[in-house]
PDB file of C-alpha atoms in Angstrom:
ATOM      1  CA  GLU M  29       0.000   0.000   0.000  1.00  0.00           C
ATOM      2  CA  PRO M  30       1.274   3.516  -0.707  1.00  0.00           C
ATOM      3  CA  LEU M  31       3.194   5.244   2.104  1.00  0.00           C
ATOM      4  CA  GLU M  32       0.718   8.144   2.213  1.00  0.00           C
ATOM      5  CA  LEU M  33      -1.981   5.635   3.251  1.00  0.00           C
ATOM      6  CA  ASN M  34       0.135   3.852   5.868  1.00  0.00           C
ATOM      7  CA  CYS M  35       1.373   6.321   8.459  1.00  0.00           C
ATOM      8  CA  ILE M  36       2.812   3.596  10.710  1.00  0.00           C
ATOM      9  CA  ARG M  37       5.057   2.307   7.906  1.00  0.00           C
ATOM     10  CA  THR M  38       5.948   5.889   6.930  1.00  0.00           C
ATOM     11  CA  HIS M  39       7.001   6.694  10.493  1.00  0.00           C
ATOM     12  CA  ALA M  40       8.843   3.392  10.870  1.00  0.00           C
ATOM     13  CA  LEU M  41      10.835   4.021   7.696  1.00  0.00           C
ATOM     14  CA  GLN M  42      11.573   7.545   8.884  1.00  0.00           C
ATOM     15  CA  MET M  43      12.836   6.193  12.224  1.00  0.00           C
ATOM     16  CA  MET M  44      14.998   3.622  10.425  1.00  0.00           C
ATOM     17  CA  ALA M  45      16.587   6.416   8.379  1.00  0.00           C
ATOM     18  CA  GLU M  46      17.127   8.601  11.466  1.00  0.00           C
ATOM     19  CA  THR M  47      18.472   5.944  13.829  1.00  0.00           C
ATOM     20  CA  GLY M  48      19.748   3.095  11.672  1.00  0.00           C
ATOM     21  CA  CYS M  49      17.595   0.515  13.462  1.00  0.00           C
ATOM     22  CA  ASP M  50      15.809  -2.387  11.757  1.00  0.00           C
ATOM     23  CA  LEU M  51      12.164  -2.271  10.620  1.00  0.00           C
ATOM     24  CA  GLU M  52      10.866  -4.399  13.509  1.00  0.00           C
ATOM     25  CA  THR M  53      12.398  -2.014  16.053  1.00  0.00           C
ATOM     26  CA  ALA M  54      11.276   1.077  14.151  1.00  0.00           C
ATOM     27  CA  ALA M  55       7.696  -0.242  13.995  1.00  0.00           C
ATOM     28  CA  LEU M  56       7.357  -0.633  17.773  1.00  0.00           C
ATOM     29  CA  ARG M  57       4.349   1.340  19.006  1.00  0.00           C
ATOM     30  CA  VAL M  58       3.103  -0.462  22.126  1.00  0.00           C
ATOM     31  CA  PHE M  59       5.033   0.472  25.268  1.00  0.00           C
ATOM     32  CA  SER M  60       4.253  -0.519  28.818  1.00  0.00           C
ATOM     33  CA  ASN M  61       5.842  -1.973  31.898  1.00  0.00           C
ATOM     34  CA  ALA M  62       8.088  -4.970  32.205  1.00  0.00           C
ATOM     35  CA  GLU M  63       6.172  -8.197  32.617  1.00  0.00           C
ATOM     36  CA  GLY M  64       4.579  -8.335  36.072  1.00  0.00           C
ATOM     37  CA  ALA M  65       4.990  -4.612  36.805  1.00  0.00           C
ATOM     38  CA  TYR M  66       2.221  -2.024  36.877  1.00  0.00           C
ATOM     39  CA  GLY M  67       2.131   1.742  36.560  1.00  0.00           C
ATOM     40  CA  SER M  68       4.777   4.383  36.124  1.00  0.00           C
ATOM     41  CA  ASN M  69       5.030   5.240  39.848  1.00  0.00           C
ATOM     42  CA  VAL M  70       4.425   8.917  39.060  1.00  0.00           C
ATOM     43  CA  ASN M  71       1.385   8.759  41.341  1.00  0.00           C
ATOM     44  CA  GLN M  72       3.495   7.356  44.171  1.00  0.00           C
ATOM     45  CA  LEU M  73       6.129  10.065  43.760  1.00  0.00           C
ATOM     46  CA  ILE M  74       3.408  12.703  43.921  1.00  0.00           C
ATOM     47  CA  ASP M  75       1.596  11.108  46.894  1.00  0.00           C
ATOM     48  CA  SER M  76       4.817  10.801  48.882  1.00  0.00           C
ATOM     49  CA  SER M  77       6.164  14.233  47.848  1.00  0.00           C
ATOM     50  CA  THR M  78       9.525  12.613  47.066  1.00  0.00           C
ATOM     51  CA  TRP M  79      10.169  14.502  43.833  1.00  0.00           C
ATOM     52  CA  THR M  80      11.837  17.892  43.597  1.00  0.00           C
ATOM     53  CA  CYS M  81      11.498  18.720  39.886  1.00  0.00           C
ATOM     54  CA  GLU M  82       9.081  17.692  37.156  1.00  0.00           C
ATOM     55  CA  ASP M  83      11.816  15.925  35.204  1.00  0.00           C
ATOM     56  CA  GLU M  84      11.854  13.280  37.953  1.00  0.00           C
ATOM     57  CA  LEU M  85       8.241  12.483  37.028  1.00  0.00           C
ATOM     58  CA  ALA M  86       9.258  12.140  33.363  1.00  0.00           C
ATOM     59  CA  ASP M  87      12.211   9.940  34.397  1.00  0.00           C
ATOM     60  CA  ALA M  88       9.926   7.645  36.391  1.00  0.00           C
ATOM     61  CA  TYR M  89       7.477   7.371  33.507  1.00  0.00           C
ATOM     62  CA  GLN M  90      10.151   6.625  30.928  1.00  0.00           C
ATOM     63  CA  ALA M  91      12.009   4.139  33.137  1.00  0.00           C
ATOM     64  CA  ARG M  92       8.868   2.131  33.861  1.00  0.00           C
ATOM     65  CA  LYS M  93       7.159   2.409  30.454  1.00  0.00           C
ATOM     66  CA  CYS M  94      10.140   1.776  28.150  1.00  0.00           C
ATOM     67  CA  PHE M  95       9.296  -1.874  27.535  1.00  0.00           C
ATOM     68  CA  ALA M  96       8.162  -2.376  23.947  1.00  0.00           C
ATOM     69  CA  TYR M  97       5.850  -5.168  22.890  1.00  0.00           C
ATOM     70  CA  GLY M  98       6.492  -6.232  19.316  1.00  0.00           C
ATOM     71  CA  VAL M  99       5.685  -9.240  17.154  1.00  0.00           C
ATOM     72  CA  SER M 100       7.099 -11.697  19.714  1.00  0.00           C
ATOM     73  CA  GLY M 101       4.654 -10.461  22.359  1.00  0.00           C
ATOM     74  CA  GLN M 102       7.462 -10.316  24.900  1.00  0.00           C
ATOM     75  CA  PRO M 103       8.512  -7.035  26.514  1.00  0.00           C
ATOM     76  CA  VAL M 104      11.895  -5.726  25.419  1.00  0.00           C
ATOM     77  CA  LYS M 105      13.502  -2.737  27.116  1.00  0.00           C
ATOM     78  CA  GLN M 106      13.751  -0.004  24.475  1.00  0.00           C
ATOM     79  CA  PRO M 107      14.341   3.371  26.205  1.00  0.00           C
ATOM     80  CA  ALA M 108      15.910   4.990  23.116  1.00  0.00           C
ATOM     81  CA  VAL M 109      12.963   4.022  20.910  1.00  0.00           C
ATOM     82  CA  LEU M 110      10.454   5.315  23.481  1.00  0.00           C
ATOM     83  CA  LYS M 111      12.390   8.573  23.731  1.00  0.00           C
ATOM     84  CA  ALA M 112      12.382   8.981  19.943  1.00  0.00           C
ATOM     85  CA  ILE M 113       8.635   8.331  19.793  1.00  0.00           C
ATOM     86  CA  LEU M 114       7.871  10.711  22.687  1.00  0.00           C
ATOM     87  CA  ASN M 115       9.569  13.438  20.691  1.00  0.00           C
ATOM     88  CA  LYS M 116       6.869  13.058  18.010  1.00  0.00           C
ATOM     89  CA  VAL M 117       3.775  12.841  20.247  1.00  0.00           C
ATOM     90  CA  ASP M 118       1.248  15.593  19.540  1.00  0.00           C
ATOM     91  CA  PHE M 119      -1.181  14.898  22.418  1.00  0.00           C
ATOM     92  CA  ALA M 120      -2.160  12.369  25.092  1.00  0.00           C
ATOM     93  CA  TYR M 121      -5.608  10.783  25.242  1.00  0.00           C
ATOM     94  CA  GLN M 122      -7.519   8.682  27.770  1.00  0.00           C
ATOM     95  CA  ASN M 123     -10.951   7.063  27.463  1.00  0.00           C
ATOM     96  CA  VAL M 124     -13.351   7.443  30.382  1.00  0.00           C
ATOM     97  CA  GLU M 125     -15.910   4.643  30.098  1.00  0.00           C
ATOM     98  CA  SER M 126     -17.558   4.615  33.506  1.00  0.00           C
ATOM     99  CA  VAL M 127     -19.808   7.055  35.327  1.00  0.00           C
ATOM    100  CA  GLU M 128     -18.361   5.601  38.542  1.00  0.00           C
ATOM    101  CA  LEU M 129     -14.730   6.475  37.793  1.00  0.00           C
ATOM    102  CA  GLY M 130     -13.391   9.670  36.295  1.00  0.00           C
ATOM    103  CA  VAL M 131      -9.960  11.227  35.914  1.00  0.00           C
ATOM    104  CA  THR M 132     -10.195  12.625  39.459  1.00  0.00           C
ATOM    105  CA  SER M 133     -11.421   9.358  41.020  1.00  0.00           C
ATOM    106  CA  VAL M 134      -8.311   7.203  40.957  1.00  0.00           C
ATOM    107  CA  ASP M 135      -4.642   8.067  40.786  1.00  0.00           C
ATOM    108  CA  GLN M 136      -3.966   5.813  37.795  1.00  0.00           C
ATOM    109  CA  TYR M 137      -5.008   8.675  35.521  1.00  0.00           C
ATOM    110  CA  VAL M 138      -2.490  10.957  37.256  1.00  0.00           C
ATOM    111  CA  ASP M 139       0.088   8.194  36.935  1.00  0.00           C
ATOM    112  CA  THR M 140      -0.397   7.707  33.206  1.00  0.00           C
ATOM    113  CA  LEU M 141      -1.508  11.082  31.863  1.00  0.00           C
ATOM    114  CA  GLY M 142       0.755  13.035  34.202  1.00  0.00           C
ATOM    115  CA  GLY M 143       3.709  10.836  33.353  1.00  0.00           C
ATOM    116  CA  ILE M 144       3.335  10.850  29.592  1.00  0.00           C
ATOM    117  CA  SER M 145       2.475  14.543  29.341  1.00  0.00           C
ATOM    118  CA  ARG M 146       5.565  15.476  31.363  1.00  0.00           C
ATOM    119  CA  ALA M 147       7.814  13.092  29.387  1.00  0.00           C
ATOM    120  CA  VAL M 148       6.550  14.511  26.078  1.00  0.00           C
ATOM    121  CA  ARG M 149       6.879  18.103  27.292  1.00  0.00           C
ATOM    122  CA  ARG M 150      10.483  17.460  28.299  1.00  0.00           C
ATOM    123  CA  SER M 151      11.226  15.703  25.020  1.00  0.00           C
ATOM    124  CA  ARG M 152       9.549  18.235  22.718  1.00  0.00           C
ATOM    125  CA  GLY M 153       9.999  21.377  24.782  1.00  0.00           C
ATOM    126  CA  VAL M 154       6.330  22.362  24.453  1.00  0.00           C
ATOM    127  CA  GLU M 155       3.211  21.810  26.534  1.00  0.00           C
ATOM    128  CA  THR M 156       1.416  18.612  25.573  1.00  0.00           C
ATOM    129  CA  PRO M 157      -2.368  18.798  25.145  1.00  0.00           C
ATOM    130  CA  VAL M 158      -4.209  16.101  27.095  1.00  0.00           C
ATOM    131  CA  TYR M 159      -7.692  14.962  26.067  1.00  0.00           C
ATOM    132  CA  SER M 160     -10.317  12.763  27.619  1.00  0.00           C
ATOM    133  CA  GLY M 161     -12.862  10.745  25.652  1.00  0.00           C
ATOM    134  CA  ASP M 162     -16.114  10.468  27.586  1.00  0.00           C
ATOM    135  CA  GLN M 163     -17.826   7.250  26.492  1.00  0.00           C
ATOM    136  CA  THR M 164     -20.212   7.042  29.458  1.00  0.00           C
ATOM    137  CA  ASN M 165     -23.512   7.732  27.700  1.00  0.00           C
ATOM    138  CA  GLY M 166     -22.962   5.908  24.424  1.00  0.00           C
ATOM    139  CA  GLU M 167     -21.989   9.018  22.491  1.00  0.00           C
ATOM    140  CA  ALA M 168     -18.337   9.985  22.382  1.00  0.00           C
ATOM    141  CA  LYS M 169     -17.500  13.428  23.744  1.00  0.00           C
ATOM    142  CA  VAL M 170     -13.881  14.594  23.627  1.00  0.00           C
ATOM    143  CA  ARG M 171     -12.823  17.181  26.195  1.00  0.00           C
ATOM    144  CA  THR M 172      -9.545  18.732  27.223  1.00  0.00           C
ATOM    145  CA  LEU M 173      -8.248  17.438  30.530  1.00  0.00           C
ATOM    146  CA  ALA M 174      -9.062  20.829  32.084  1.00  0.00           C
ATOM    147  CA  GLU M 175     -12.663  20.564  30.859  1.00  0.00           C
ATOM    148  CA  GLN M 176     -12.982  17.003  32.198  1.00  0.00           C
ATOM    149  CA  VAL M 177     -11.562  17.947  35.603  1.00  0.00           C
ATOM    150  CA  SER M 178     -13.870  20.971  35.733  1.00  0.00           C
ATOM    151  CA  LEU M 179     -16.890  18.803  34.911  1.00  0.00           C
ATOM    152  CA  GLU M 180     -15.993  16.226  37.549  1.00  0.00           C
ATOM    153  CA  THR M 181     -15.326  18.945  40.121  1.00  0.00           C
ATOM    154  CA  ARG M 182     -18.747  20.524  39.547  1.00  0.00           C
ATOM    155  CA  THR M 183     -20.664  17.252  39.448  1.00  0.00           C
ATOM    156  CA  ARG M 184     -18.848  15.607  42.348  1.00  0.00           C
ATOM    157  CA  MET M 185     -16.731  17.625  44.750  1.00  0.00           C
ATOM    158  CA  LEU M 186     -18.856  20.798  44.597  1.00  0.00           C
ATOM    159  CA  ASN M 187     -22.140  18.910  44.436  1.00  0.00           C
ATOM    160  CA  PRO M 188     -23.731  18.671  47.918  1.00  0.00           C
ATOM    161  CA  LYS M 189     -25.668  15.528  46.960  1.00  0.00           C
ATOM    162  CA  TRP M 190     -22.420  13.795  46.049  1.00  0.00           C
ATOM    163  CA  PHE M 191     -20.302  14.729  49.067  1.00  0.00           C
ATOM    164  CA  GLU M 192     -23.147  14.532  51.609  1.00  0.00           C
ATOM    165  CA  GLY M 193     -23.933  11.042  50.336  1.00  0.00           C
ATOM    166  CA  LEU M 194     -20.304  10.035  50.783  1.00  0.00           C
ATOM    167  CA  LEU M 195     -20.117  11.569  54.261  1.00  0.00           C
ATOM    168  CA  LYS M 196     -22.898   9.183  55.360  1.00  0.00           C
ATOM    169  CA  HIS M 197     -20.374   6.372  54.850  1.00  0.00           C
ATOM    170  CA  GLY M 198     -18.026   7.647  57.562  1.00  0.00           C
ATOM    171  CA  TYR M 199     -14.309   7.321  57.137  1.00  0.00           C
ATOM    172  CA  GLU M 200     -14.608   5.520  53.773  1.00  0.00           C
ATOM    173  CA  GLY M 201     -16.664   8.379  52.364  1.00  0.00           C
ATOM    174  CA  VAL M 202     -14.151  10.918  53.644  1.00  0.00           C
ATOM    175  CA  ARG M 203     -11.360   8.852  52.098  1.00  0.00           C
ATOM    176  CA  GLN M 204     -13.154   8.969  48.720  1.00  0.00           C
ATOM    177  CA  ILE M 205     -13.577  12.749  48.947  1.00  0.00           C
ATOM    178  CA  GLU M 206      -9.926  13.167  49.910  1.00  0.00           C
ATOM    179  CA  ALA M 207      -8.834  10.997  46.960  1.00  0.00           C
ATOM    180  CA  HIS M 208     -10.797  13.181  44.536  1.00  0.00           C
ATOM    181  CA  VAL M 209      -9.298  16.352  45.992  1.00  0.00           C
ATOM    182  CA  THR M 210      -5.761  14.946  45.932  1.00  0.00           C
ATOM    183  CA  ASN M 211      -6.090  13.632  42.370  1.00  0.00           C
ATOM    184  CA  THR M 212      -7.530  16.960  41.223  1.00  0.00           C
ATOM    185  CA  LEU M 213      -4.683  18.949  42.718  1.00  0.00           C
TER     186      LEU M 213
END
């Protein structure tokens, strides 16, 4: 198929020319943790206040998410390839599929979106737009991360029905409220 119709092949060939790697390496596009590991630990660095500059968050993300999954299905540590790809990322995106969980509900969104947006910003030198795809009502609605956080703040944390309902559950309700506040900040 022509290169103009196959952007993955086009980018892979471009990476081969730039780095001298083989086609299989240049075509890697799925990065995650090493087998058996989970998360980038950005959320843990933030929760424990053990970071002093934002580059430490990018370092954590890149160190944990540099394992590429290719045709073998086995993770292979590829930090240089991840770094090269991060330099070409235009935006980050996360689906939100549940009315029960939003980007302010659990720290995994902070872990992933915070980590990748900081790693891309460091790599490219520009702010990285972050979007959220709301799939909760059957119709896709794409929002900026700021719009999604604002929506969740209005409908949850600033909504008396939401927080008063949680307060009826004692310490667990307070813990849920605190988690939303922490994840929002």
